[in-house]
Short mmCIF file of C-alpha atoms in Angstrom, two decimals:
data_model
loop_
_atom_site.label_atom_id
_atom_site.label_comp_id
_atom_site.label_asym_id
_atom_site.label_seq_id
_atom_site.Cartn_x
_atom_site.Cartn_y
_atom_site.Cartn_z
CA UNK A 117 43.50 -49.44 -49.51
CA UNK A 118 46.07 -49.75 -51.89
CA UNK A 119 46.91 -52.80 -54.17
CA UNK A 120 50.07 -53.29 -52.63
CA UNK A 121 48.65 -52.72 -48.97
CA UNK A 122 48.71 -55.48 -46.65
CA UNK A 123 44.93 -55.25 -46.18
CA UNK A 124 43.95 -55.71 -49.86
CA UNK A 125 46.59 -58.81 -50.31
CA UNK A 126 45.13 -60.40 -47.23
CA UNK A 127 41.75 -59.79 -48.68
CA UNK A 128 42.44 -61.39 -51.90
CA UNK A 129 44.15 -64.37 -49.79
CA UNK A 130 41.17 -65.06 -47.92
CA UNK A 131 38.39 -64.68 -50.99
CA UNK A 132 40.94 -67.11 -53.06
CA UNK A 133 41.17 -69.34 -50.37
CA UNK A 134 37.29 -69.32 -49.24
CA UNK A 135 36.38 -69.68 -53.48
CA UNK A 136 38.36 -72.61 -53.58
CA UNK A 137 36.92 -73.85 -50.19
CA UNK A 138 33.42 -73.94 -51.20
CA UNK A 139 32.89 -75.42 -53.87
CA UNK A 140 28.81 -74.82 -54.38
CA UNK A 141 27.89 -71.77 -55.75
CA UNK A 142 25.44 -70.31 -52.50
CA UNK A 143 28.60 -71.21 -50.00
CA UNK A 144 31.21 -69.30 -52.66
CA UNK A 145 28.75 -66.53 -52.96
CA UNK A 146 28.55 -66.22 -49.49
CA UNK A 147 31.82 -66.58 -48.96
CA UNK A 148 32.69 -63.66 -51.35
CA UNK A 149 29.82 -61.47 -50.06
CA UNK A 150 31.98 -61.72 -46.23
CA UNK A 151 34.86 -60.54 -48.05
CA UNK A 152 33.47 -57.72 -49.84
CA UNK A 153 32.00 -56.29 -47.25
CA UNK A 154 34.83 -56.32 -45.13
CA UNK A 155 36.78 -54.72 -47.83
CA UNK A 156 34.02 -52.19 -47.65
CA UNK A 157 34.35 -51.46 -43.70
CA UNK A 158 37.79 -50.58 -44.87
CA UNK A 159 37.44 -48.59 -47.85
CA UNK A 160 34.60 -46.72 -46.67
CA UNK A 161 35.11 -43.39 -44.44
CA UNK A 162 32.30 -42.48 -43.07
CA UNK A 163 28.91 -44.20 -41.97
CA UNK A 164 27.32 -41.22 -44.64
CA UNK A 165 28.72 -43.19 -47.28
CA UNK A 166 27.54 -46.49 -46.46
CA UNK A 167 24.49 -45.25 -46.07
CA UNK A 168 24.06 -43.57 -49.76
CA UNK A 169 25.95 -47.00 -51.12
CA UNK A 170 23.70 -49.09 -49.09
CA UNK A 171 20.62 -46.97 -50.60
CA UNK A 172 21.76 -46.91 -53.94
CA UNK A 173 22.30 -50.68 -54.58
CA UNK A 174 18.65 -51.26 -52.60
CA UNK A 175 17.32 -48.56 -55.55
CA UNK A 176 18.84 -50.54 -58.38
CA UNK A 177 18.11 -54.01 -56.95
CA UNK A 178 14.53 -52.78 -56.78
CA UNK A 179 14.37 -51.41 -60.11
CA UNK A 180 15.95 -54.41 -61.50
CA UNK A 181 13.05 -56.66 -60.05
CA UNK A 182 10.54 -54.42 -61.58
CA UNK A 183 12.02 -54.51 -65.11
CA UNK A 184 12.67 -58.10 -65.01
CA UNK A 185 8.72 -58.36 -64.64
CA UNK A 186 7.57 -55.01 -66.71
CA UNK A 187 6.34 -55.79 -70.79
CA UNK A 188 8.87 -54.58 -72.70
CA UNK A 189 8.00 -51.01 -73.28
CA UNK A 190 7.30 -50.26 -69.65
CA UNK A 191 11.13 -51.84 -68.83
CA UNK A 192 12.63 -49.61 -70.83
CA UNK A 193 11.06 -46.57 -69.74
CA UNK A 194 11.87 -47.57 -66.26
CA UNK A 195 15.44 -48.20 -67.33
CA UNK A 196 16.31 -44.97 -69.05
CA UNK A 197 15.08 -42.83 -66.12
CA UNK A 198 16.69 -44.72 -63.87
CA UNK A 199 20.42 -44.41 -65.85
CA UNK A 200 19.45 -40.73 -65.95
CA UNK A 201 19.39 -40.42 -62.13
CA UNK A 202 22.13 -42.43 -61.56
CA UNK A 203 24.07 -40.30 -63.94
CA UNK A 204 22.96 -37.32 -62.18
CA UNK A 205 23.27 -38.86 -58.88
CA UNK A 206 27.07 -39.56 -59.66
CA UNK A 207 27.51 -36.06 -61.00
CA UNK A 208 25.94 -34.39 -57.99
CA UNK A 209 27.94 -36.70 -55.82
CA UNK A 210 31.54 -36.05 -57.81
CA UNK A 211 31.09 -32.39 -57.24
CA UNK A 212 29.06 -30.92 -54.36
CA UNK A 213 29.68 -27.51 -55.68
CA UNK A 214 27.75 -28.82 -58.82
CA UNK A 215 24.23 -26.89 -59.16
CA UNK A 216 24.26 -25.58 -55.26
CA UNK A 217 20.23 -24.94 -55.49
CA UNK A 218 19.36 -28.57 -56.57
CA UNK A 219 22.45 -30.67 -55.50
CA UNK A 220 21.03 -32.22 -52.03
CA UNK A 221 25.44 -32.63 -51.23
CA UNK A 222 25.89 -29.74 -51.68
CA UNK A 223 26.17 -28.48 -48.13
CA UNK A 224 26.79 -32.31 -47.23
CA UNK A 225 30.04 -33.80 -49.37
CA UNK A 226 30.11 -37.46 -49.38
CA UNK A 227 33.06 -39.62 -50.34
CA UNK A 228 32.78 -42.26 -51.90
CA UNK A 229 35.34 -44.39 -53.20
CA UNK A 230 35.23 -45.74 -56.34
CA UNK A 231 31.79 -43.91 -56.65
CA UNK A 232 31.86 -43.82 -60.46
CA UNK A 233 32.83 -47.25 -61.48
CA UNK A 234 29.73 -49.12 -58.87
CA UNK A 235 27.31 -46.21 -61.02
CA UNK A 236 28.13 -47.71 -63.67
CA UNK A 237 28.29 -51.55 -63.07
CA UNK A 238 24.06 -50.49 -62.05
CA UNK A 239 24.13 -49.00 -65.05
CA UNK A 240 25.35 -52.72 -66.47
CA UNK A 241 22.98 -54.67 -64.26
CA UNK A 242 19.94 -52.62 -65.40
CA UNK A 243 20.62 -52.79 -68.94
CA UNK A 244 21.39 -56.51 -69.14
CA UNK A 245 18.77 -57.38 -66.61
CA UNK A 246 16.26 -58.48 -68.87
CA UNK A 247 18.28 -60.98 -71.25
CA UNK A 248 19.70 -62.22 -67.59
CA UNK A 249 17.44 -62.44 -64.82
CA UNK A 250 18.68 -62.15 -61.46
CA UNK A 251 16.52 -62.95 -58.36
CA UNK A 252 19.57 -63.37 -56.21
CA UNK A 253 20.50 -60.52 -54.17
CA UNK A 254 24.22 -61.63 -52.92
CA UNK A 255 25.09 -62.01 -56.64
CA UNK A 256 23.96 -58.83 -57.39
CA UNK A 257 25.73 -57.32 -54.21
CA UNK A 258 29.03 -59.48 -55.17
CA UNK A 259 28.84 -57.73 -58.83
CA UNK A 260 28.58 -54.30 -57.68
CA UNK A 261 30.94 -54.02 -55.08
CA UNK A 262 33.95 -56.92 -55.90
CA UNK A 263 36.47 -55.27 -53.80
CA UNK A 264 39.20 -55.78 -56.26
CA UNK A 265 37.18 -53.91 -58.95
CA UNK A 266 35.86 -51.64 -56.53
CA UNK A 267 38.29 -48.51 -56.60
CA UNK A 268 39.49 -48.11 -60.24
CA UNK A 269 37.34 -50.58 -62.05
CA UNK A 270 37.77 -52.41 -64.72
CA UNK A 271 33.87 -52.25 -65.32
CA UNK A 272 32.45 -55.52 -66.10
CA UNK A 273 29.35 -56.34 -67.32
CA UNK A 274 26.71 -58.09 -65.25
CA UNK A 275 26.50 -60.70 -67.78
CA UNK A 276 29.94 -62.02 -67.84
CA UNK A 277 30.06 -61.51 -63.97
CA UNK A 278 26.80 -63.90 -64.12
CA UNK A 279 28.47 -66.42 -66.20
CA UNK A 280 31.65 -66.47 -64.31
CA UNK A 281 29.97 -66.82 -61.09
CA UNK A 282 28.32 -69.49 -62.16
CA UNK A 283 31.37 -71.14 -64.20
CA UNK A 284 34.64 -70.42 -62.22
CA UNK A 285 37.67 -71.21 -63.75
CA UNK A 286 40.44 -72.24 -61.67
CA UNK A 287 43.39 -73.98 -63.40
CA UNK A 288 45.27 -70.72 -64.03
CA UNK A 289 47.51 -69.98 -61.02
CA UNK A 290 50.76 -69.50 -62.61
CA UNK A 291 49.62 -67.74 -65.71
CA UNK A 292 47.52 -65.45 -63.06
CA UNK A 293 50.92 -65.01 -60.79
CA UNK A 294 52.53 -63.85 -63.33
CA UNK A 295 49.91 -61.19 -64.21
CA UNK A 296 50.08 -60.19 -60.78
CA UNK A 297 53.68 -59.95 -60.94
CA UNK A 298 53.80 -57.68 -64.26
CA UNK A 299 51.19 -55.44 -62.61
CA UNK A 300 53.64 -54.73 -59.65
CA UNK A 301 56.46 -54.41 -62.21
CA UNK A 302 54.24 -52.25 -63.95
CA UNK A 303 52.66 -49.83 -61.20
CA UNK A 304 54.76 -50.14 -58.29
CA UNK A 305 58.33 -50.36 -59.74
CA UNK A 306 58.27 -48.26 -63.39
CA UNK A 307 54.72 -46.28 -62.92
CA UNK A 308 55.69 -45.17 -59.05
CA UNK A 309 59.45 -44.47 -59.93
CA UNK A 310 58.59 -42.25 -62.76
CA UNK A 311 55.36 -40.20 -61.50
CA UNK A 312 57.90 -37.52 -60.58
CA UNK A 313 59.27 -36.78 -64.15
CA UNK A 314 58.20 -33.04 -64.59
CA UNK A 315 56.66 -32.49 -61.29
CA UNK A 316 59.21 -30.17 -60.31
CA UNK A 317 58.95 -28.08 -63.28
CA UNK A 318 54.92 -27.97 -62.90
CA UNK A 319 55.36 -27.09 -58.96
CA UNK A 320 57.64 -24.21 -60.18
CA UNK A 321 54.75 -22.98 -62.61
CA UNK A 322 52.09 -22.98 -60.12
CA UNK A 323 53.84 -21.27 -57.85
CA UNK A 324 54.52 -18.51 -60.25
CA UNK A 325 58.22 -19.35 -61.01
CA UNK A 326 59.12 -20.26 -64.55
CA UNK A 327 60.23 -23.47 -66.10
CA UNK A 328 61.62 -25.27 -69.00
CA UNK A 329 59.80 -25.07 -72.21
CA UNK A 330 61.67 -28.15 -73.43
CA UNK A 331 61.04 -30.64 -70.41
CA UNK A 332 57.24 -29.44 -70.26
CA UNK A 333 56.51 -30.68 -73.74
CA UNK A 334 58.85 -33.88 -72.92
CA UNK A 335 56.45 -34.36 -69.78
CA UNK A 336 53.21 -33.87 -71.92
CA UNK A 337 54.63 -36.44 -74.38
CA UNK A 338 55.27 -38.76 -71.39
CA UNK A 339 51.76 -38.85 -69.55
CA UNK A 340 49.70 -40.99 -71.49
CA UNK A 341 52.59 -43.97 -70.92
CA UNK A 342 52.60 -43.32 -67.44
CA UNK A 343 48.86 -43.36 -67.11
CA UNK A 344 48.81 -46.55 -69.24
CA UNK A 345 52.07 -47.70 -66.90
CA UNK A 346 50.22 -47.02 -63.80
CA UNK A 347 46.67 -48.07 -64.63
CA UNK A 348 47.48 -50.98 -66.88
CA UNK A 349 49.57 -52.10 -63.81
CA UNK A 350 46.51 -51.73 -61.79
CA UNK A 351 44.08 -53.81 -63.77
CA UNK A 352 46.93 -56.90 -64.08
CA UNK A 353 46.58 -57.12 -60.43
CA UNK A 354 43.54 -56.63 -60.36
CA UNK A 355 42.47 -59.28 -63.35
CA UNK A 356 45.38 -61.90 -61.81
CA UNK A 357 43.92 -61.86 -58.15
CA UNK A 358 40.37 -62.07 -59.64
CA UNK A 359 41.32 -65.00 -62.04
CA UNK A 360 43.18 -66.98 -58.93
CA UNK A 361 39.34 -66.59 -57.26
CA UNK A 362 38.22 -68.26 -60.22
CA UNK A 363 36.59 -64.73 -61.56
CA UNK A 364 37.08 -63.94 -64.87
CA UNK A 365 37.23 -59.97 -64.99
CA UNK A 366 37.20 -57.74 -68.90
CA UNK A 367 40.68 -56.73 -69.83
CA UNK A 368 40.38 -52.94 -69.83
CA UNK A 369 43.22 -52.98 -72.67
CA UNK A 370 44.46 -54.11 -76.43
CA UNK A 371 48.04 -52.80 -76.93
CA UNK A 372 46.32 -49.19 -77.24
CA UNK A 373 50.02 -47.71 -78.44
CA UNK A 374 49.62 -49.71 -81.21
CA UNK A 375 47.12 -47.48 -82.12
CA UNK A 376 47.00 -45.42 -86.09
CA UNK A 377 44.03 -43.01 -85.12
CA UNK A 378 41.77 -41.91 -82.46
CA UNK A 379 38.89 -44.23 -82.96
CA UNK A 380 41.42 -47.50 -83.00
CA UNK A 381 42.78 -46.00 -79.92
CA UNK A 382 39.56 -45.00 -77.80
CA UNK A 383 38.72 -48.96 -78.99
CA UNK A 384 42.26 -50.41 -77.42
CA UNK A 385 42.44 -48.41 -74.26
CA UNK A 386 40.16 -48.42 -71.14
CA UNK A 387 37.85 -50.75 -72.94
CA UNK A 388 35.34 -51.95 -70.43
CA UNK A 389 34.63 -47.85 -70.23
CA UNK A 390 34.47 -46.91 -74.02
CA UNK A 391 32.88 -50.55 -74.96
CA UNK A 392 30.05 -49.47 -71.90
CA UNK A 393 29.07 -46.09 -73.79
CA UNK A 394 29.93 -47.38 -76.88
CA UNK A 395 26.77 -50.32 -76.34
CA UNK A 396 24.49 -48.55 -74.55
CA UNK A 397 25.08 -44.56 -75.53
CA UNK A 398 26.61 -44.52 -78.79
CA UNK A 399 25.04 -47.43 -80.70
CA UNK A 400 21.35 -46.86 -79.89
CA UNK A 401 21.78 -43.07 -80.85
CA UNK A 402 23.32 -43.72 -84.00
CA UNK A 403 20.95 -46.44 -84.97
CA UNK A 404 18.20 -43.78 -83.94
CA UNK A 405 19.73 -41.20 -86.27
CA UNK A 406 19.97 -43.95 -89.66
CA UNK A 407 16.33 -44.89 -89.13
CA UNK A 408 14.37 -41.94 -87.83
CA UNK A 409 16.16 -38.66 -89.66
CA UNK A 410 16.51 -37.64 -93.34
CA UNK A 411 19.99 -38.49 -94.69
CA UNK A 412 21.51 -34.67 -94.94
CA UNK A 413 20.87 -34.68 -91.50
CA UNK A 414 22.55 -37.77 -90.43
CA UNK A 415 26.05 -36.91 -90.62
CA UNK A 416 26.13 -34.06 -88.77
CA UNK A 417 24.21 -35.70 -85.68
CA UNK A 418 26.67 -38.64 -86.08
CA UNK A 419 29.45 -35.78 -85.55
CA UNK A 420 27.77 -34.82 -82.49
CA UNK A 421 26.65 -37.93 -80.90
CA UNK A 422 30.83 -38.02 -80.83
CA UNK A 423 31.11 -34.91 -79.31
CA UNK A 424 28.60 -36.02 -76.70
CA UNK A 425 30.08 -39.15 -76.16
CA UNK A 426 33.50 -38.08 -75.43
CA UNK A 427 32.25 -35.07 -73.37
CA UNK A 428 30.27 -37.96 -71.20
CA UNK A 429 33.38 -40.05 -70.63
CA UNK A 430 34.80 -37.17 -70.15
CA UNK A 431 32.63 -35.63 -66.95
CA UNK A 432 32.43 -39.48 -65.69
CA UNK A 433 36.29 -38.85 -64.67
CA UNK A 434 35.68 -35.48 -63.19
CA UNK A 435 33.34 -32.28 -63.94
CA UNK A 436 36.00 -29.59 -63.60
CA UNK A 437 36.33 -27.68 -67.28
CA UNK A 438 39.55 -29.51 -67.90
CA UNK A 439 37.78 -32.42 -68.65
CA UNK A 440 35.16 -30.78 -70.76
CA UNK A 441 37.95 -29.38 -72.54
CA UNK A 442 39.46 -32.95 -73.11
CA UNK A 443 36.16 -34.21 -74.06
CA UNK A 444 35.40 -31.64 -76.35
CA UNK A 445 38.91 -32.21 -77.74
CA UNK A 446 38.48 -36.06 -78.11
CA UNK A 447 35.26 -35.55 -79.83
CA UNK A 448 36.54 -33.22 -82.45
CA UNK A 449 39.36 -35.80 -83.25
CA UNK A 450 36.59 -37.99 -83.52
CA UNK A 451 34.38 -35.95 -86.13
CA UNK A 452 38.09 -35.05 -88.02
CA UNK A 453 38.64 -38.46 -88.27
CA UNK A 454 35.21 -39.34 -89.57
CA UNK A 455 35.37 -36.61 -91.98
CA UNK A 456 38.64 -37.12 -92.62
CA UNK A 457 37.71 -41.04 -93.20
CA UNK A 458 34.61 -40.00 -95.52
CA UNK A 459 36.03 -37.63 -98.09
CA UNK A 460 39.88 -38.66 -98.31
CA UNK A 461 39.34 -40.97 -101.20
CA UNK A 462 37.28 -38.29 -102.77
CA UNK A 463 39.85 -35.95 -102.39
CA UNK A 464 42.81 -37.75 -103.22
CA UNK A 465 41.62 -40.98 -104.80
CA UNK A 466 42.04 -44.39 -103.29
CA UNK A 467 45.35 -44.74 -101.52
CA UNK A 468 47.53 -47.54 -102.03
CA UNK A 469 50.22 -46.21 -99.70
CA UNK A 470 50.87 -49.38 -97.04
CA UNK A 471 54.62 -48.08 -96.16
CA UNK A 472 55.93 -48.52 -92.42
CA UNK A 473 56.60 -45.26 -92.33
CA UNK A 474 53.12 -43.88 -92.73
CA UNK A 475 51.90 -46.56 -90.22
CA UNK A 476 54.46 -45.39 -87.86
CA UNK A 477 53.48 -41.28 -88.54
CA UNK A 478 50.12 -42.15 -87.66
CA UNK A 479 50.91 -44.42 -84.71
CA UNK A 480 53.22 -41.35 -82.96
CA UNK A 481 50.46 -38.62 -83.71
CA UNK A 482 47.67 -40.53 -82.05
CA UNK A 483 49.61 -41.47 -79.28
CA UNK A 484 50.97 -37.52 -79.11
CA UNK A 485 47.49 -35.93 -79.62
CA UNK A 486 46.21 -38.08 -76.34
CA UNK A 487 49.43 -37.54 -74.48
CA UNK A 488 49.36 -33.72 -74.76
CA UNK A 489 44.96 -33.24 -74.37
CA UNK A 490 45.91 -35.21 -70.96
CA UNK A 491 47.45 -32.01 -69.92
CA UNK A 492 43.86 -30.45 -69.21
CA UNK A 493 43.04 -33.74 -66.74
CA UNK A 494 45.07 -31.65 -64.34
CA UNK A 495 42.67 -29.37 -63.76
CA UNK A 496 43.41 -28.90 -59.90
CA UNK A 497 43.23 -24.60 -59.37
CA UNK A 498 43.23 -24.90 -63.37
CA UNK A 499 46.56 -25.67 -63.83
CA UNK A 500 46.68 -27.29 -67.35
CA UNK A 501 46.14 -23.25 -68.53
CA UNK A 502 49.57 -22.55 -66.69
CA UNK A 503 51.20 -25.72 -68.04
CA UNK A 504 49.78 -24.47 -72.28
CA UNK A 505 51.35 -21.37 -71.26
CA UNK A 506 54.61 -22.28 -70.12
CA UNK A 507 54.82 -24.90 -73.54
CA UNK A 508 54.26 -22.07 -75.07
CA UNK A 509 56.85 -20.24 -73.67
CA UNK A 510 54.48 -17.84 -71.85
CA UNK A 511 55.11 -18.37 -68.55
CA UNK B 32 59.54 -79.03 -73.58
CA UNK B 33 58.64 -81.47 -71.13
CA UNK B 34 55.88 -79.57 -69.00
CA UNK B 35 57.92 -80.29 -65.74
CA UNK B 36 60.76 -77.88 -67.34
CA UNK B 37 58.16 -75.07 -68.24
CA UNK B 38 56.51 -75.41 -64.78
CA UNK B 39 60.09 -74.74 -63.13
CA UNK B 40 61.04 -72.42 -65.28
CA UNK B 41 57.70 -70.14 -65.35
CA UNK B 42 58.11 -70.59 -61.36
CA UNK B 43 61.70 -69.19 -61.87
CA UNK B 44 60.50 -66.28 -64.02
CA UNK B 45 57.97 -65.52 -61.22
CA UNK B 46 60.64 -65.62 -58.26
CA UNK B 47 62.91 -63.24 -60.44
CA UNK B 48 60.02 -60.76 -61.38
CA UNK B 49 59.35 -60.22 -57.17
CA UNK B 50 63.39 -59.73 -56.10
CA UNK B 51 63.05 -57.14 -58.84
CA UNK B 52 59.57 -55.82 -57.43
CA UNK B 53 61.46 -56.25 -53.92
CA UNK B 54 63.75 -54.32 -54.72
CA UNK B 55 62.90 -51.71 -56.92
CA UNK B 56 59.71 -50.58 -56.23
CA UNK B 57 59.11 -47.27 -53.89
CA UNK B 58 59.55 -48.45 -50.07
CA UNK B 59 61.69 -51.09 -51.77
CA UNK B 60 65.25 -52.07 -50.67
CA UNK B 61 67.34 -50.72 -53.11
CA UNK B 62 65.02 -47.09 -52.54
CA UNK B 63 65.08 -47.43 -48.60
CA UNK B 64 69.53 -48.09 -49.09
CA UNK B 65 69.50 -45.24 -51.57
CA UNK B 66 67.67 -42.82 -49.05
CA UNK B 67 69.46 -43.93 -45.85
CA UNK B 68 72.87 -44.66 -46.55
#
């Protein structure tokens, strides 16, 4: 079910139309409930699937209920186990050839689409649950599965979901037509028309041949504004339709080419992921490591609660060893930049260098460091290690 | 501007920005002419 599909534009016709129907918030919820489960019938292959997705949301819904009531201590405890299995449950799931003696898939693949992003909207719901109690079982259903977050995100939170629900907006049909209308521009006209750029030359590598040093490097520089072409498309569709339903969805991105290092950028770009582990990963270590370790020890463990970070937005796209290797990557660009960030003024005394020029430097090598650690994402039959090669001239 | 103008002229923008989707994008006219004629 693509956006541009017939199916998914009739679905978003019908859920605008039924939102704006019912006016009281049971009907709507209803209302949106039929629609996302008929989305589901369509996105969903196989009964298998249905049947872990049905099973999954019935194990969160549960343990929601039981944290809601739990004292405070208990809650937690329940929580963090259960965002353990449902990390592992994902991971398992992703790759069936993941730990063969443990992995109950393993001689059963199910796929799932969109797998990743309902993990972690639970994830959401079970960490939120407590400041926003939720008895109601279609709202919970709605959050997890809104078909036109369903495939590629972007991950809200269950408490703005809540709120929105609750409080639809609907006065903003132009300004959301318009979004819609960039998001084609974006995905289906620019994005689609220039996926091909350097395909040839990769196709030649993998099948042995050799190819253009030049062009590969010009393709490596190229992929992170595709990417951001083709999912930055996605998510204006996806935001528009959901505002015209009166839904207010995250934006998933803050001009992230405006970037001047890797921690501004990983905060402008796919931020309903990186905010997500930022909240409930990152800041809970880190305030764990200040008030529980001696201070030599803290910046080193601040170092690697990056490098464990990155590695776990990393795997949450794909467990192949290209993305370790981009996580591992990210995460050392991290800890440089920390370090970097630490002991500059030390080393060179306190800069009062504000030219363009430096701004625009550091602007081009963030955006180039991301562009080119992309290159291990392809990680079909390993092929980023052909691609290094032939940049290298090695092919 | 009177908001009448800015209405008509937003809903302008928006007819202009899906000829060019129309057109352009792949399965698109101008991509279906290139490919067949």
């Amino acid at each position: 079910m693509t956006l541009a599909s017939p199916t998914f534009l009739s679905l978003c016709f019908a859920a605008i139309v039924l939102g704006r129907l019912f006016g009281e918030l049971t009907a709507r919820e209803l209302a949106l409930a039929f629609v996302n489960i008929l989305a589901l019938t369509v996105a969903l292959t196989s009964w298998h699937a249905a049947l872990v997705l049905g099973l999954l949301s019935l194990f969160v819904y549960g343990l929601g209920q039981i944290v809601m009531r739990a004292p405070q201590a208990r809650g937690a405890a329940v929580t963090g186990t259960a965002i353990f299995a449902l990390w592992a449950t994902l991971f398992l799931l992703k790759d069936p050839g993941l730990l063969p003696a443990v992995n109950p898939f393993a001689g059963f693949p199910v796929a799932i689409l969109g797998i990743s992003y309902v993990t972690f909207r639970c994830i959401s719901y079970l960490m939120e649950i407590v400041a926003l109690p939720n008895a109601n079982p279609i709202r919970f259903f709605n959050y997890i599965m809104f078909f036109p977050t369903l495939t590629a995100g972007p991950i809200d939170r269950w408490r703005n979901f809540s709120t929105t629900m609750r409080e639809p907006v609907f006065d903003e049909v132009l300004p959301s037509l318009h979004r819609i209308a960039n998001g084609f521009i974006k995905k289906f006209v620019l994005a689609d028309n220039l996926a091909s750029f350097g395909v040839p030359e990769v196709s030649r590598l993998n099948a042995g041949g050799e190819a253009s040093t030049e062009l590969l490097w010009l393709a490596g520089a190229f992929q992170l504004f595709l990417i951001y072409l083709d999912f930055s498309g996605y998510c204006d569709i996806v935001i528009g339709a959901s505002r015209l339903m009166g839904i207010k969805v995250i934006e998933n991105f803050n001009y992230p080419f405006k970037s001047r290092n890797i921690q501004e950028f990983w905060e402008r770009w796919h931020i309903s992921l990186s905010s997500l582990i930022r909240d409930y990963v990152f800041t809970p270590v880190t305030k764990q490591i200040f008030t529980k370790t001696r201070r030599i020890a803290q910046f080193p463990l601040v170092v690697t609660s990056y490098f464990f970070v990155m590695i776990l937005i990393a795997l949450w796209h794909g467990t192949s060893i290209g993305f370790l290797l981009f996580g591992i990557a990210q995460g050392a660009a991290l800890a440089f930049y920390q370090l970097w960030r630490t002991y500059k003024t030390v080393l060179f005394g306190k800069s009062t260098d504000r030219s363009p020029v430096n701004r625009w430097i550091a602007v081009a090598a963030t955006y180039l460091f991301v562009s080119l650690t992309l290159i291990l994402w392809m990680s079909v039959d390993n092929s980023w290690s052909a691609y290094l090669r032939g940049m290298m001239g090695m092919s | 501007m009177p908001p009448k103008i800015r209405i008509a002229g937003s809903i302008f923008c928006l007819a202009a920005k899906m000829l060019i989707i129309l057109l352009l994008m792949r399965g698109g006219f101008l991509p279906f002419l290139y490919q067949n004629f």
